[in-house]
Coordinates of C-alpha atoms in Angstrom, one line a residue:
M1 CA 15.5 -11.1 27.2
R2 CA 12.6 -12.8 29.0
D3 CA 10.1 -12.2 32.0
D4 CA 9.7 -14.6 34.9
N5 CA 6.4 -15.4 34.1
P6 CA 5.9 -16.6 30.5
T7 CA 2.1 -16.2 29.4
Q8 CA 0.2 -16.9 26.3
S9 CA -2.5 -14.7 27.2
G10 CA -3.3 -11.3 25.7
G11 CA -3.4 -8.0 27.7
S12 CA 0.1 -6.4 28.5
S13 CA 1.7 -9.7 29.3
P14 CA 4.5 -10.6 26.6
L15 CA 3.8 -13.8 24.7
L16 CA 6.0 -16.7 26.0
G17 CA 7.8 -13.9 28.1
V18 CA 9.3 -12.4 25.3
S19 CA 10.0 -8.7 26.0
R20 CA 12.8 -8.1 24.1
S21 CA 13.5 -10.4 21.0
L22 CA 16.5 -10.7 18.9
S23 CA 15.1 -7.8 16.6
G24 CA 14.6 -5.6 19.9
K25 CA 10.7 -6.2 19.9
R26 CA 8.1 -7.2 22.5
W27 CA 6.0 -9.7 21.6
R28 CA 2.0 -9.8 22.2
L29 CA -0.8 -12.2 21.4
R30 CA -3.5 -10.5 19.9
E31 CA -6.4 -10.2 21.9
A32 CA -9.6 -12.1 20.7
D33 CA -13.0 -13.0 22.3
E34 CA -12.8 -16.7 23.2
G35 CA -16.4 -16.9 22.9
E36 CA -16.6 -15.4 19.5
I37 CA -13.6 -18.0 18.4
V38 CA -15.3 -21.0 19.7
T39 CA -18.8 -20.0 17.7
I40 CA -16.8 -18.9 14.5
A41 CA -15.0 -22.4 14.4
R42 CA -18.2 -24.2 14.9
Q43 CA -20.5 -22.3 12.5
Q44 CA -17.8 -21.8 9.7
G45 CA -16.3 -25.2 10.3
V46 CA -12.8 -23.7 10.6
P47 CA -9.8 -24.7 12.6
D48 CA -9.5 -22.9 16.0
A49 CA -6.5 -21.0 14.6
L50 CA -8.2 -19.5 11.9
A51 CA -11.1 -18.6 14.1
R52 CA -8.7 -16.9 16.4
V53 CA -7.1 -15.0 13.6
M54 CA -10.8 -13.7 12.7
A55 CA -11.9 -12.8 16.0
A56 CA -8.6 -10.8 16.7
R57 CA -9.3 -8.5 13.9
G58 CA -12.9 -7.8 15.2
I59 CA -14.7 -10.2 13.1
T60 CA -17.9 -11.6 14.7
A61 CA -19.5 -14.9 14.3
Q62 CA -22.4 -12.7 12.4
G63 CA -19.7 -11.4 10.2
A64 CA -17.4 -14.4 9.7
A65 CA -19.1 -15.6 6.6
G66 CA -18.8 -12.1 4.9
Y67 CA -15.1 -11.9 5.9
L68 CA -14.3 -15.4 4.5
T69 CA -16.0 -14.4 1.3
P70 CA -16.1 -10.6 0.7
R71 CA -18.5 -9.1 -1.8
L72 CA -18.9 -5.9 -3.3
R73 CA -22.4 -5.9 -2.7
D74 CA -22.5 -6.3 1.0
S75 CA -19.9 -3.0 1.5
F76 CA -20.1 -0.9 -1.5
P77 CA -21.1 2.6 -0.6
D78 CA -23.6 4.8 -1.8
P79 CA -21.8 7.2 -4.4
A80 CA -24.3 9.8 -3.4
D81 CA -23.0 10.0 -0.1
F82 CA -19.6 11.5 -1.1
A83 CA -19.7 15.3 -1.2
D84 CA -20.0 16.2 -4.9
M85 CA -20.0 12.9 -6.4
D86 CA -23.1 13.5 -8.2
K87 CA -22.4 17.0 -9.4
A88 CA -19.0 15.7 -10.5
A89 CA -20.9 12.8 -12.6
R90 CA -23.3 15.6 -13.8
L91 CA -20.3 17.7 -15.1
V92 CA -18.5 14.4 -17.1
W93 CA -21.7 13.2 -18.6
E94 CA -22.5 16.9 -19.8
A95 CA -18.9 16.7 -21.4
I96 CA -19.4 13.3 -22.9
E97 CA -22.8 14.3 -24.4
T98 CA -21.6 17.9 -25.8
E99 CA -18.2 16.2 -27.0
R100 CA -16.4 18.6 -24.6
P101 CA -12.2 18.0 -24.5
M102 CA -11.5 16.5 -21.4
A103 CA -8.2 15.6 -19.7
I104 CA -6.8 13.6 -16.9
F105 CA -4.1 15.0 -14.4
A106 CA -2.8 11.9 -12.4
D107 CA -0.1 11.7 -9.8
Y108 CA 2.7 9.4 -11.1
D109 CA 2.2 6.6 -8.5
V110 CA 0.3 3.3 -8.8
D111 CA -2.4 4.9 -7.3
G112 CA -2.5 7.7 -9.7
A113 CA -1.8 5.3 -12.7
T114 CA -4.6 3.1 -11.8
S115 CA -7.3 5.8 -11.2
A116 CA -6.3 7.5 -14.5
A117 CA -6.6 4.0 -16.5
Q118 CA -9.9 3.4 -15.0
L119 CA -11.3 6.6 -16.3
I120 CA -9.8 6.3 -19.7
R121 CA -11.1 3.0 -20.1
Y122 CA -14.7 4.3 -18.8
F123 CA -14.5 7.1 -21.7
R124 CA -13.5 5.0 -24.4
H125 CA -16.3 2.7 -23.5
F126 CA -18.6 5.8 -25.3
D127 CA -16.1 6.3 -28.0
Q128 CA -14.4 9.4 -25.9
D129 CA -11.0 10.3 -25.5
A130 CA -9.3 11.9 -22.9
D131 CA -5.8 13.7 -22.5
I132 CA -3.4 12.4 -19.9
Y133 CA -0.9 14.7 -17.9
V134 CA 1.1 12.9 -15.4
P135 CA 4.0 15.6 -13.9
D136 CA 7.8 14.8 -13.9
R137 CA 8.5 13.8 -10.3
V138 CA 11.9 15.5 -10.6
E139 CA 10.9 18.6 -12.4
E140 CA 7.5 19.4 -11.4
G141 CA 6.8 17.4 -8.0
Y142 CA 3.7 16.3 -6.7
G143 CA 0.3 17.7 -7.9
P144 CA -1.2 19.9 -10.2
S145 CA 0.6 23.6 -11.1
G146 CA -0.6 26.5 -12.9
E147 CA 1.7 25.9 -15.7
A148 CA 0.4 22.2 -16.0
F149 CA -3.3 23.6 -16.2
E150 CA -1.9 26.0 -18.7
T151 CA -0.4 23.3 -20.9
L152 CA -3.6 21.3 -20.9
K153 CA -5.8 24.4 -21.7
A154 CA -3.5 25.0 -24.6
R155 CA -3.7 21.4 -25.7
G156 CA -7.6 22.0 -26.1
A157 CA -8.7 20.6 -22.8
E158 CA -12.1 22.3 -21.1
L159 CA -12.6 20.0 -18.1
V160 CA -9.8 18.5 -16.3
I161 CA -10.2 15.8 -13.5
T162 CA -7.5 15.3 -11.4
V163 CA -7.0 12.1 -9.6
D164 CA -4.9 11.0 -6.2
C165 CA -3.8 14.7 -6.2
G166 CA -5.5 18.3 -6.1
A167 CA -7.3 18.5 -2.9
A168 CA -4.9 20.8 -1.2
A169 CA -3.8 22.4 -4.7
H170 CA -5.3 26.0 -3.7
A171 CA -2.7 27.9 -5.8
A172 CA -2.8 25.8 -9.2
L173 CA -6.9 25.7 -9.1
E174 CA -7.1 29.3 -8.2
H175 CA -5.1 29.7 -11.6
A176 CA -7.2 27.3 -13.3
A177 CA -10.1 29.5 -12.9
T178 CA -8.7 32.4 -14.1
I179 CA -8.1 30.9 -17.3
D180 CA -11.6 29.5 -17.4
L181 CA -10.6 25.9 -17.0
D182 CA -12.9 23.8 -15.2
V183 CA -11.5 21.0 -12.8
I184 CA -13.0 18.1 -11.0
V185 CA -11.0 16.7 -8.1
I186 CA -11.0 13.1 -7.4
D187 CA -8.5 12.4 -4.1
H188 CA -8.1 10.5 -0.9
H189 CA -5.6 12.5 0.9
L190 CA -6.0 14.8 4.0
M191 CA -6.9 18.1 3.3
D192 CA -7.6 21.7 5.1
A193 CA -11.1 22.6 6.1
E194 CA -10.9 25.5 3.6
M195 CA -11.9 24.2 0.2
P196 CA -9.8 25.1 -2.9
P197 CA -11.9 26.5 -5.6
A198 CA -12.8 23.5 -8.1
A199 CA -16.1 22.4 -10.3
A200 CA -16.5 19.5 -8.2
L201 CA -14.1 18.0 -5.2
V202 CA -14.5 14.4 -4.6
N203 CA -12.7 13.4 -1.5
P204 CA -13.8 11.4 1.4
N205 CA -11.8 13.1 3.6
R206 CA -13.0 16.6 3.2
A207 CA -14.8 17.9 6.4
D208 CA -18.2 17.9 5.1
D209 CA -18.1 14.4 3.6
K210 CA -20.5 11.8 5.3
S211 CA -19.6 8.8 3.2
G212 CA -17.5 7.4 6.1
C213 CA -14.9 6.0 3.2
G214 CA -11.7 7.8 4.3
H215 CA -9.9 4.8 4.0
L216 CA -10.3 4.4 0.3
A217 CA -7.3 4.8 -2.1
A218 CA -7.7 7.2 -4.8
A219 CA -8.2 3.9 -7.3
G220 CA -11.5 2.9 -5.0
V221 CA -12.6 6.5 -4.9
T222 CA -12.4 6.4 -8.5
F223 CA -14.1 3.0 -8.9
V224 CA -17.2 4.6 -6.6
F225 CA -17.1 7.4 -9.0
L226 CA -17.4 5.0 -11.9
A227 CA -20.7 3.6 -10.3
A228 CA -21.9 7.2 -10.1
L229 CA -21.1 7.9 -13.6
N230 CA -23.1 4.6 -14.4
R231 CA -26.0 5.6 -12.5
E232 CA -25.9 9.4 -14.1
G233 CA -25.7 7.9 -17.6
R234 CA -29.0 5.7 -16.8
R235 CA -30.8 8.5 -15.4
R236 CA -29.9 10.6 -18.4
G237 CA -31.0 7.6 -20.8
A238 CA -27.7 7.5 -22.4
I239 CA -27.0 4.1 -20.8
T240 CA -29.3 1.2 -21.5
P241 CA -28.7 -2.4 -20.8
D242 CA -27.3 -3.0 -24.3
N243 CA -24.6 -0.2 -23.4
E244 CA -23.8 -0.3 -20.0
P245 CA -20.2 -0.6 -18.9
N246 CA -19.2 -3.7 -16.4
L247 CA -17.4 -2.0 -13.9
L248 CA -16.0 -5.4 -13.0
D249 CA -14.0 -5.3 -16.2
W250 CA -11.7 -2.6 -14.4
I251 CA -11.9 -3.9 -10.9
D252 CA -8.5 -5.3 -11.2
L253 CA -7.2 -1.7 -11.4
A254 CA -9.1 -0.6 -8.6
A255 CA -7.5 -3.4 -6.6
L256 CA -3.7 -2.9 -7.8
G257 CA -4.1 0.9 -6.7
T258 CA -5.6 -0.1 -3.5
I259 CA -2.8 -2.8 -2.5
C260 CA -0.1 -0.7 -3.5
D261 CA -1.0 2.8 -1.9
V262 CA -1.1 0.7 1.5
V263 CA -4.5 1.6 2.9
P264 CA -6.4 -0.6 5.3
L265 CA -7.5 -4.1 3.6
T266 CA -10.9 -3.6 5.5
G267 CA -14.6 -3.2 4.3
I268 CA -14.7 -1.9 0.9
N269 CA -11.1 -2.0 0.2
R270 CA -11.0 -6.0 1.2
A271 CA -13.9 -6.3 -1.0
I272 CA -12.2 -4.4 -3.8
T273 CA -9.3 -6.3 -3.6
A274 CA -10.5 -9.7 -3.1
Q275 CA -12.8 -9.2 -6.2
G276 CA -10.0 -7.4 -8.3
L277 CA -7.3 -10.1 -7.6
K278 CA -9.8 -12.7 -8.9
A279 CA -10.2 -10.5 -12.2
M280 CA -6.6 -9.7 -12.3
T281 CA -5.7 -13.3 -12.6
G282 CA -7.7 -13.6 -16.0
W283 CA -4.8 -11.4 -17.2
R284 CA -7.2 -9.4 -19.7
N285 CA -5.6 -6.4 -19.0
L286 CA -2.5 -6.5 -21.5
G287 CA -0.3 -4.3 -19.7
L288 CA -0.7 -6.3 -16.3
R289 CA -0.3 -9.7 -18.4
S290 CA 2.9 -8.3 -19.8
L291 CA 4.2 -6.9 -16.5
A292 CA 3.3 -10.4 -14.8
E293 CA 5.1 -12.2 -17.6
K294 CA 8.1 -10.0 -17.2
S295 CA 8.3 -10.3 -13.1
G296 CA 7.6 -14.1 -13.3
V297 CA 4.2 -14.4 -11.7
E298 CA 2.5 -17.5 -12.2
G299 CA -0.8 -18.8 -11.0
E300 CA -3.3 -16.9 -9.1
A301 CA -2.7 -13.1 -8.5
T302 CA -2.1 -12.3 -5.0
T303 CA -1.4 -9.3 -2.8
Y304 CA 2.2 -10.1 -2.8
H305 CA 2.1 -10.1 -6.7
A306 CA 0.6 -6.8 -6.9
G307 CA 2.3 -4.9 -4.2
F308 CA 5.6 -6.3 -4.7
L309 CA 6.5 -7.5 -8.0
I310 CA 4.1 -5.5 -10.5
G311 CA 3.4 -2.4 -8.5
P312 CA 7.0 -1.3 -8.0
R313 CA 7.6 -1.9 -11.8
I314 CA 4.7 0.8 -12.7
N315 CA 6.2 3.0 -9.9
A316 CA 9.6 2.7 -11.5
G317 CA 8.4 4.8 -14.4
G318 CA 7.2 7.8 -12.2
R319 CA 10.3 7.4 -9.6
V320 CA 13.2 7.3 -12.2
G321 CA 11.8 7.2 -15.7
K322 CA 9.1 8.7 -17.8
S323 CA 6.2 9.7 -15.5
D324 CA 3.1 8.3 -17.8
L325 CA 4.5 5.2 -18.6
G326 CA 2.2 3.2 -16.1
A327 CA -0.6 5.0 -17.1
T328 CA 0.0 4.3 -21.0
L329 CA 0.8 0.7 -20.0
L330 CA -2.5 0.0 -18.2
T331 CA -4.4 1.5 -21.2
T332 CA -2.9 0.4 -24.1
E333 CA -4.6 -2.3 -26.6
D334 CA -1.4 -2.9 -28.5
E335 CA 0.6 -6.2 -27.5
A336 CA 3.8 -4.6 -29.0
V337 CA 3.4 -1.4 -27.0
A338 CA 2.7 -3.5 -23.8
R339 CA 5.8 -5.4 -24.4
R340 CA 8.1 -2.4 -25.2
I341 CA 6.6 -0.5 -22.1
S342 CA 7.0 -3.6 -19.9
D343 CA 10.4 -4.2 -20.6
Q344 CA 11.5 -0.3 -20.1
L345 CA 9.7 -0.6 -16.7
D346 CA 11.5 -3.6 -15.6
R347 CA 15.2 -1.9 -17.0
L348 CA 14.1 1.5 -14.7
N349 CA 12.8 -1.0 -11.9
A350 CA 16.5 -2.2 -11.7
E351 CA 17.7 1.0 -12.0
R352 CA 15.6 2.4 -9.2
R353 CA 16.7 -0.2 -6.8
A354 CA 20.3 0.4 -7.3
I355 CA 19.8 4.1 -6.7
E356 CA 17.6 3.2 -3.7
A357 CA 20.3 1.2 -2.1
E358 CA 22.9 3.9 -1.9
V359 CA 20.5 6.3 -0.6
L360 CA 19.2 3.5 2.1
D361 CA 22.9 3.2 3.1
A362 CA 23.5 6.9 3.4
A363 CA 20.2 7.7 5.1
S364 CA 20.8 4.7 7.7
A365 CA 24.1 6.0 8.7
Q366 CA 22.5 9.3 9.6
L367 CA 19.7 7.7 11.8
E368 CA 21.9 5.4 13.5
A369 CA 23.7 8.7 14.9
Q370 CA 20.3 10.5 16.0
A371 CA 19.0 10.5 19.4
S372 CA 17.3 7.4 20.5
D373 CA 14.2 9.2 22.3
R374 CA 13.4 11.3 19.0
A375 CA 9.9 10.3 18.0
I376 CA 10.7 10.9 14.7
L377 CA 13.7 10.5 12.5
I378 CA 14.8 12.5 9.6
A379 CA 17.6 12.0 7.0
A380 CA 18.6 14.6 4.6
G381 CA 21.1 14.4 1.7
E382 CA 22.2 16.6 -1.3
G383 CA 21.2 14.9 -4.5
W384 CA 19.2 11.9 -3.3
H385 CA 16.9 11.0 -6.1
P386 CA 13.3 12.2 -5.3
G387 CA 12.1 8.8 -6.7
V388 CA 13.4 7.0 -4.2
I389 CA 13.2 8.6 -1.2
G390 CA 9.5 7.1 -0.1
V391 CA 10.6 3.6 -0.8
V392 CA 13.8 4.2 1.7
A393 CA 11.6 5.9 4.6
G394 CA 9.4 3.1 4.5
R395 CA 12.4 0.6 4.8
L396 CA 14.0 2.6 7.6
K397 CA 10.6 2.8 9.4
E398 CA 10.2 -0.9 9.7
R399 CA 13.6 -1.0 10.9
F400 CA 13.5 1.8 13.6
D401 CA 10.0 1.1 14.7
K402 CA 9.1 5.1 14.5
P403 CA 8.0 7.6 11.4
V404 CA 11.0 8.2 9.2
I405 CA 11.3 11.2 6.6
V406 CA 13.8 11.3 4.0
I407 CA 14.5 14.5 2.5
G408 CA 16.4 15.0 -0.9
I409 CA 18.1 18.2 -1.1
D410 CA 18.3 20.4 -4.4
R411 CA 20.8 23.1 -4.0
E412 CA 20.7 23.9 -7.7
A413 CA 17.0 24.9 -7.8
T414 CA 16.0 28.5 -7.2
P415 CA 15.7 28.8 -4.2
P416 CA 17.3 25.5 -3.0
V417 CA 14.3 23.1 -1.8
G418 CA 14.3 19.9 0.1
K419 CA 11.6 17.3 -0.9
G420 CA 11.0 14.9 1.3
S421 CA 8.7 11.7 1.7
G422 CA 7.8 10.2 5.2
R423 CA 6.4 6.7 6.5
S424 CA 4.6 6.2 9.8
V425 CA 3.9 3.6 12.2
P426 CA 0.2 2.5 13.4
G427 CA -1.3 5.1 15.7
V428 CA 0.9 8.1 14.6
N429 CA -0.5 10.5 12.2
L430 CA 2.3 11.8 10.1
G431 CA 0.0 13.4 7.2
G432 CA -1.6 15.2 10.2
A433 CA 1.8 16.6 11.7
I434 CA 3.1 17.5 8.3
A435 CA -0.1 19.5 7.5
A436 CA 0.2 21.4 11.2
A437 CA 4.0 22.1 10.3
R438 CA 2.8 23.7 7.1
E439 CA 0.0 25.7 8.3
A440 CA 2.8 26.9 11.2
G441 CA 4.8 28.2 8.1
L442 CA 7.7 25.5 8.5
L443 CA 7.2 24.1 5.1
L444 CA 6.7 25.3 1.6
S445 CA 4.1 22.5 0.9
G446 CA 3.3 19.2 2.4
G447 CA 0.3 16.9 3.5
G448 CA -0.7 13.3 3.1
H449 CA -2.5 10.9 5.1
A450 CA -1.9 8.9 8.8
M451 CA 0.5 6.6 7.4
A452 CA 2.5 8.6 4.8
G453 CA 3.1 12.3 3.8
G454 CA 5.3 14.3 1.4
L455 CA 6.6 17.8 2.0
S456 CA 9.0 20.4 0.4
V457 CA 11.2 22.7 2.6
D458 CA 13.7 25.3 2.8
P459 CA 16.7 23.4 3.6
D460 CA 18.0 25.5 6.2
R461 CA 14.8 25.0 8.2
I462 CA 15.1 21.2 8.4
T463 CA 16.4 21.5 12.1
E464 CA 13.3 23.8 12.9
L465 CA 11.2 20.9 11.3
V466 CA 12.6 17.8 13.3
A467 CA 12.0 19.9 16.4
D468 CA 8.2 20.6 15.4
L469 CA 7.5 17.2 14.1
D470 CA 9.2 15.3 17.4
M471 CA 7.2 17.8 19.8
R472 CA 3.9 16.8 17.9
L473 CA 4.2 13.2 17.4
A474 CA 5.9 12.4 20.5
P475 CA 2.5 11.8 22.4
E476 CA 1.1 10.0 19.7
L477 CA 4.1 7.4 19.6
A478 CA 4.2 6.9 23.3
A479 CA 0.3 6.3 22.9
A480 CA 1.1 3.8 20.1
A481 CA 3.8 1.8 21.8
D482 CA 1.6 -1.1 22.2
A483 CA 0.7 -1.1 18.4
M484 CA 4.8 -1.3 18.0
A485 CA 4.8 -5.0 19.6
L486 CA 5.0 -7.6 17.1
K487 CA 1.7 -9.3 17.5
A488 CA 1.2 -12.8 16.8
D489 CA -2.4 -14.7 16.0
G490 CA -1.4 -17.8 18.3
V491 CA 1.2 -20.5 19.3
L492 CA 1.6 -23.6 17.1
S493 CA 3.3 -26.7 17.3
A494 CA 5.3 -28.3 14.8
S495 CA 2.7 -30.8 14.1
G496 CA 0.3 -27.8 13.6
F497 CA 2.2 -26.1 11.3
T498 CA 0.4 -27.7 8.2
L499 CA -0.2 -27.5 4.6
E500 CA -3.9 -27.6 5.0
L501 CA -3.7 -24.7 7.8
A502 CA -1.6 -22.7 5.5
R503 CA -4.2 -23.1 2.4
M504 CA -7.1 -22.2 4.8
L505 CA -5.2 -18.9 5.8
E506 CA -4.3 -17.8 2.2
Q507 CA -8.0 -18.4 1.3
A508 CA -9.4 -16.0 4.1
G509 CA -7.1 -13.3 2.7
P510 CA -6.5 -10.9 1.2
Y511 CA -4.3 -9.3 3.9
G512 CA -2.6 -6.1 4.3
Q513 CA -2.6 -2.6 6.1
G514 CA -5.5 -2.6 8.7
N515 CA -6.0 -6.6 8.1
A516 CA -2.5 -8.1 8.9
E517 CA -1.2 -11.2 7.6
P518 CA -1.4 -13.8 10.4
R519 CA 1.8 -14.5 12.3
F520 CA 2.3 -17.5 14.5
V521 CA 5.1 -18.4 17.1
L522 CA 6.5 -22.0 17.2
P523 CA 8.2 -22.3 20.6
R524 CA 11.1 -24.0 21.6
M525 CA 12.7 -25.1 18.3
R526 CA 16.3 -25.6 17.2
V527 CA 18.2 -24.7 14.2
S528 CA 18.9 -28.1 12.5
F529 CA 20.1 -26.6 9.3
A530 CA 20.7 -22.8 7.8
K531 CA 22.4 -21.6 4.9
R532 CA 22.9 -18.2 3.3
V533 CA 21.1 -17.5 -0.1
G534 CA 20.9 -15.0 -2.3
T535 CA 22.5 -12.0 -1.3
D536 CA 21.4 -11.6 2.2
H537 CA 18.8 -14.1 2.8
V538 CA 19.0 -17.5 5.3
R539 CA 17.2 -20.4 4.4
F540 CA 16.9 -22.8 7.3
T541 CA 15.0 -25.7 9.1
L542 CA 13.8 -25.8 12.7
S543 CA 13.1 -29.1 14.6
D544 CA 11.3 -29.6 18.0
S545 CA 12.0 -32.0 20.8
D546 CA 10.2 -35.0 19.0
S547 CA 12.4 -34.1 15.7
R548 CA 9.3 -32.6 13.8
R549 CA 11.0 -30.0 11.3
V550 CA 9.7 -27.1 9.7
D551 CA 11.5 -25.5 6.8
G552 CA 11.4 -21.8 6.4
I553 CA 13.3 -18.7 5.1
C554 CA 14.3 -15.2 6.5
F555 CA 14.5 -12.3 4.0
R556 CA 17.3 -9.6 4.2
C557 CA 18.4 -11.1 7.6
A558 CA 22.0 -12.6 7.2
D559 CA 24.0 -9.9 8.8
T560 CA 21.4 -9.0 11.4
P561 CA 21.3 -11.0 14.8
I562 CA 18.3 -12.8 13.6
G563 CA 20.7 -14.2 10.7
E564 CA 23.8 -14.8 12.8
A565 CA 21.8 -16.7 15.5
L566 CA 20.1 -19.1 12.2
L567 CA 23.6 -19.5 10.9
A568 CA 25.1 -20.6 14.0
A569 CA 22.7 -23.5 13.7
G570 CA 23.7 -24.4 17.6
P571 CA 22.1 -26.2 20.4
D572 CA 20.4 -23.0 21.6
L573 CA 16.5 -23.2 21.8
F574 CA 14.4 -20.3 20.0
H575 CA 10.8 -19.2 19.9
A576 CA 10.3 -18.3 16.2
L577 CA 7.8 -15.9 14.9
G578 CA 6.6 -15.8 11.4
R579 CA 3.7 -16.5 8.6
L580 CA 2.9 -19.9 7.0
K581 CA 3.3 -19.4 3.4
L582 CA 2.6 -21.9 0.5
D583 CA 5.3 -22.7 -1.7
S584 CA 5.0 -24.3 -5.0
W585 CA 8.2 -26.0 -6.6
Q586 CA 7.9 -28.3 -9.8
G587 CA 4.2 -28.9 -9.2
R588 CA 4.4 -29.7 -5.8
E589 CA 3.2 -27.6 -2.9
R590 CA 4.4 -27.2 0.7
V591 CA 4.3 -25.1 3.6
Q592 CA 7.2 -22.8 5.1
L593 CA 7.8 -20.6 7.6
H594 CA 8.4 -16.8 6.5
L595 CA 10.6 -15.9 9.6
E596 CA 10.0 -12.5 10.8
D597 CA 11.9 -12.6 14.3
L598 CA 13.6 -15.1 17.0
A599 CA 13.7 -14.9 20.8
T600 CA 15.8 -17.0 23.1
A601 CA 14.1 -19.6 24.9
A602 CA 15.0 -21.2 28.6
E603 CA 16.4 -24.6 28.3

């Protein structure tokens, strides 16, 4: 569907008049200050297309150089600005100097594994070993428990550091206090104003924290904590120029956790990711190198490699396998162990994909039948594996453009319980709504952050939960309608779709949540070739009126209106929206379009 007055301007008007594309989306041009675009292009010597990308992300001419070359020293926070950070560092160094036994309790995802691996490697630098405990996702669920702390106490731990969890674990931390077990919490999730009892609680999202770093992943908070540990060690005289750890040795781990936890890649997160990917490319970490080889990663490490090839394999251990495989892999110095665990994680990842496909089909059918005016969609099923519901929720969120929660119900538990995982859309704070529902007594537990959350609920109260979250999120979803539009960074002709521009856009990365990868529109193109490849992908060639060609691929679209339009390869004209991507084949580099959407264009 097209409006009568096509426009390329920002504001409320649809780009090229596209108010409803083949995927049902409205297209918008990202707003950008034209003056900044001109100045950035002139001062930095970049094309207007790249200058517009930067200006549309709020980058000024003054900040352009820092954006193009993000450096840690320009954005690294003072660890002392984090509540309890210096206190936690003192407690850890007291344990190191007195050889007090320590243990790390980590969440079972990539963020937890990379956070734990950073600490383990830091302690090893000072010849200190730390026990590690990663809860079983199915048997124990998320976060620490009194039973887990009892186990660690029995294994000799006197100081436990929780990473990527613990900030809302009131009951578990109260139990730890009763058994004289000191606990330091390193977390980033949203939490109540009421503080759980802990020896120290480091979380940039606690109410009294002044760091302004609430967008950090746990791996990022941990990396800052390492800087605090170095500073405290120097203050004590325990660290000298001869033995000071080089924190950049572990920034690849911080970057991997940051990418995989889908936090905004702005500020310090962007600097960690940029520097971390450079470090990762050296593949000095045996575990990462083994996984890269197993997943076919070649060349320089990218956010795609980390987020879609390496990360899912590490996650597979916590989702459908042994929960501590990821942390073990990232800390091993034994090549045979690295290969064995990588093989195991690769097999588990394949198993995870099969389980995920079954749950996705069943959940999709439920959501299709739900009211279209709901602000949140919730699917629930008995026996759905808790290790895949988060991934399924993410896929369904992309499909329906609404927050989605997927709940796996366990009727065999005593009492029966539904464990859910949700993913949200920009502008809708799902974690906050879940926390509010917990406080209202609708949940057994729950929390998260703006874009994601987890919960446990009595299966008989799911209907109540749906109504409560719908009521809470409806205003936010309505206000976020503009954020739901597909935003493009500009309109390119086929002649402007060049290898040189693709290279410059890639070098201006990394991109991710909060720093979206640039999209462009190719107007009035015909499909001159299309072929289904793989299970449901479509490879194609578009041509303009001067027969200039653009090759591309559209993933997982063959059975959608977009795929059907491509495969018809008729005389119709389309506007094509997607991303310029570099593609290497047999030593030859080329640019192709990764198509995200199509819209009909007038003859």
